[in-house]
Backbone as numpy.savetxt, mean C-alpha at the origin, in Angstrom:
# Nx Ny Nz CAx CAy CAz Cx Cy Cz
24.42 -40.87 15.96 23.35 -39.47 16.18 24.72 -38.18 15.99
24.16 -37.11 14.92 25.07 -35.82 15.03 24.37 -35.06 16.17
25.44 -34.35 16.53 25.16 -32.80 17.67 24.73 -31.66 16.30
23.13 -31.18 16.60 23.74 -30.07 15.68 22.73 -28.54 17.19
23.83 -27.62 16.52 23.90 -26.86 17.09 23.52 -25.70 16.33
22.98 -24.78 17.36 21.83 -23.45 16.82 22.64 -21.95 17.05
23.15 -21.25 16.21 23.65 -20.01 16.54 22.61 -18.89 17.61
22.51 -19.23 18.31 21.07 -17.91 18.79 21.22 -16.69 17.91
22.17 -16.13 17.76 22.32 -14.49 17.22 21.87 -15.10 15.69
21.93 -15.76 15.06 21.93 -16.44 13.83 20.29 -16.84 13.88
19.18 -16.95 14.84 18.71 -17.54 14.38 17.67 -15.99 14.99
18.17 -15.45 15.75 17.92 -13.84 16.01 17.73 -12.96 14.79
18.89 -12.81 14.26 18.62 -12.00 13.21 17.62 -12.79 11.93
17.89 -14.03 11.91 16.67 -14.92 11.31 15.01 -14.30 10.74
14.79 -14.26 12.44 13.56 -13.59 12.87 13.20 -12.52 12.53
14.36 -11.45 12.88 14.43 -10.23 12.83 13.91 -9.72 11.05
14.74 -10.76 10.02 14.73 -10.22 8.29 12.85 -10.85 8.28
12.99 -11.76 8.88 11.48 -11.98 8.95 10.42 -10.79 8.63
10.44 -10.54 9.83 9.68 -9.79 10.61 9.82 -8.29 9.95
10.55 -7.89 9.68 10.48 -6.83 8.58 10.20 -6.95 7.43
10.86 -8.21 6.94 9.64 -8.22 5.38 8.53 -8.39 5.55
7.57 -8.35 6.76 6.85 -8.78 7.10 5.85 -6.87 6.97
6.95 -6.49 7.30 6.01 -5.39 8.03 6.10 -4.59 6.39
7.03 -4.65 5.62 7.40 -4.21 4.82 6.23 -4.42 3.40
5.69 -4.96 3.51 5.06 -6.44 2.71 3.92 -5.52 3.12
3.64 -5.27 4.36 2.17 -4.60 4.95 2.18 -3.22 4.08
3.30 -2.43 5.04 3.82 -1.06 3.83 3.10 -1.13 2.59
3.70 -1.83 1.77 3.37 -2.03 0.16 1.83 -2.27 0.28
1.19 -3.03 0.86 -0.32 -3.35 0.98 -1.05 -1.65 1.19
-0.51 -1.40 2.47 -0.79 0.14 2.70 -0.73 0.81 1.74
-0.02 1.08 0.78 0.71 2.26 -0.09 -0.05 1.58 -1.48
-0.41 0.82 -1.65 -1.53 0.20 -2.75 -2.72 1.02 -2.10
-2.92 0.11 -0.80 -4.82 0.72 -1.12 -4.64 2.51 -0.81
-4.11 3.38 -0.38 -3.89 4.77 -0.95 -3.65 5.53 -2.09
-2.65 4.35 -2.72 -2.90 4.77 -4.01 -4.86 4.72 -4.78
-4.33 3.22 -4.75 -6.21 3.19 -5.73 -7.60 4.33 -4.87
-7.39 5.13 -3.33 -8.29 5.68 -3.01 -7.97 7.00 -3.64
-6.62 7.73 -3.10 -6.50 8.62 -4.35 -6.78 8.69 -5.99
-6.64 7.08 -6.35 -6.87 7.46 -8.04 -8.90 7.67 -8.34
-9.14 7.40 -7.08 -11.09 7.42 -6.72 -11.25 8.72 -6.39
-10.47 9.35 -5.96 -10.89 10.93 -5.05 -10.99 11.64 -6.57
-9.05 11.51 -7.10 -8.70 12.26 -8.18 -10.39 12.09 -9.39
-10.19 10.58 -9.50 -11.28 10.53 -10.43 -12.85 10.92 -10.36
-13.49 11.54 -9.21 -14.51 12.06 -8.78 -14.38 13.38 -8.28
-13.53 13.91 -8.38 -12.94 15.36 -8.73 -13.39 15.83 -9.94
-12.80 15.28 -10.97 -12.67 15.30 -12.21 -13.97 15.07 -12.89
-14.70 13.58 -12.78 -16.05 14.32 -13.14 -16.88 15.03 -12.49
-16.56 15.33 -11.43 -17.89 16.54 -10.71 -17.24 18.21 -11.96
-16.29 18.15 -11.97 -15.36 19.48 -12.64 -16.48 19.01 -14.09
-16.23 18.26 -14.46 -16.68 17.32 -16.01 -18.29 17.70 -15.97
-18.98 17.41 -14.92 -20.62 17.79 -14.67 -20.92 19.17 -14.83
-20.13 20.21 -13.79 -20.39 21.29 -13.35 -20.28 22.21 -14.85
-19.32 21.81 -15.67 -18.55 22.79 -17.34 -20.75 22.45 -18.00
-20.45 21.10 -17.94 -21.35 20.26 -18.98 -22.63 21.07 -18.60
-23.64 21.69 -17.05 -24.56 21.74 -16.62 -24.18 23.47 -16.90
-23.54 24.35 -16.61 -23.13 25.69 -17.21 -23.77 25.66 -18.93
-22.97 24.65 -19.10 -23.13 25.00 -20.86 -24.89 24.87 -21.06
-25.17 23.50 -20.21 -26.61 23.32 -20.63 -27.90 24.54 -20.50
-26.77 25.19 -19.41 -27.92 26.52 -18.80 -28.37 27.46 -19.54
-27.19 27.64 -20.33 -26.92 28.61 -21.44 -28.22 29.09 -21.83
């Protein structure tokens, strides 16, 4: 039977890398959601501006 040694510092480092990777994934997901909301808000503003222009043009 072979004896297996585990370096505790290496285990902690691997754990820290995994936690950092998960945090970055979460941040990327939040940024993606923020981009979707920003695009939606921009689209609504453009549509509202276009509707205001059309309604003014029709009111003439």
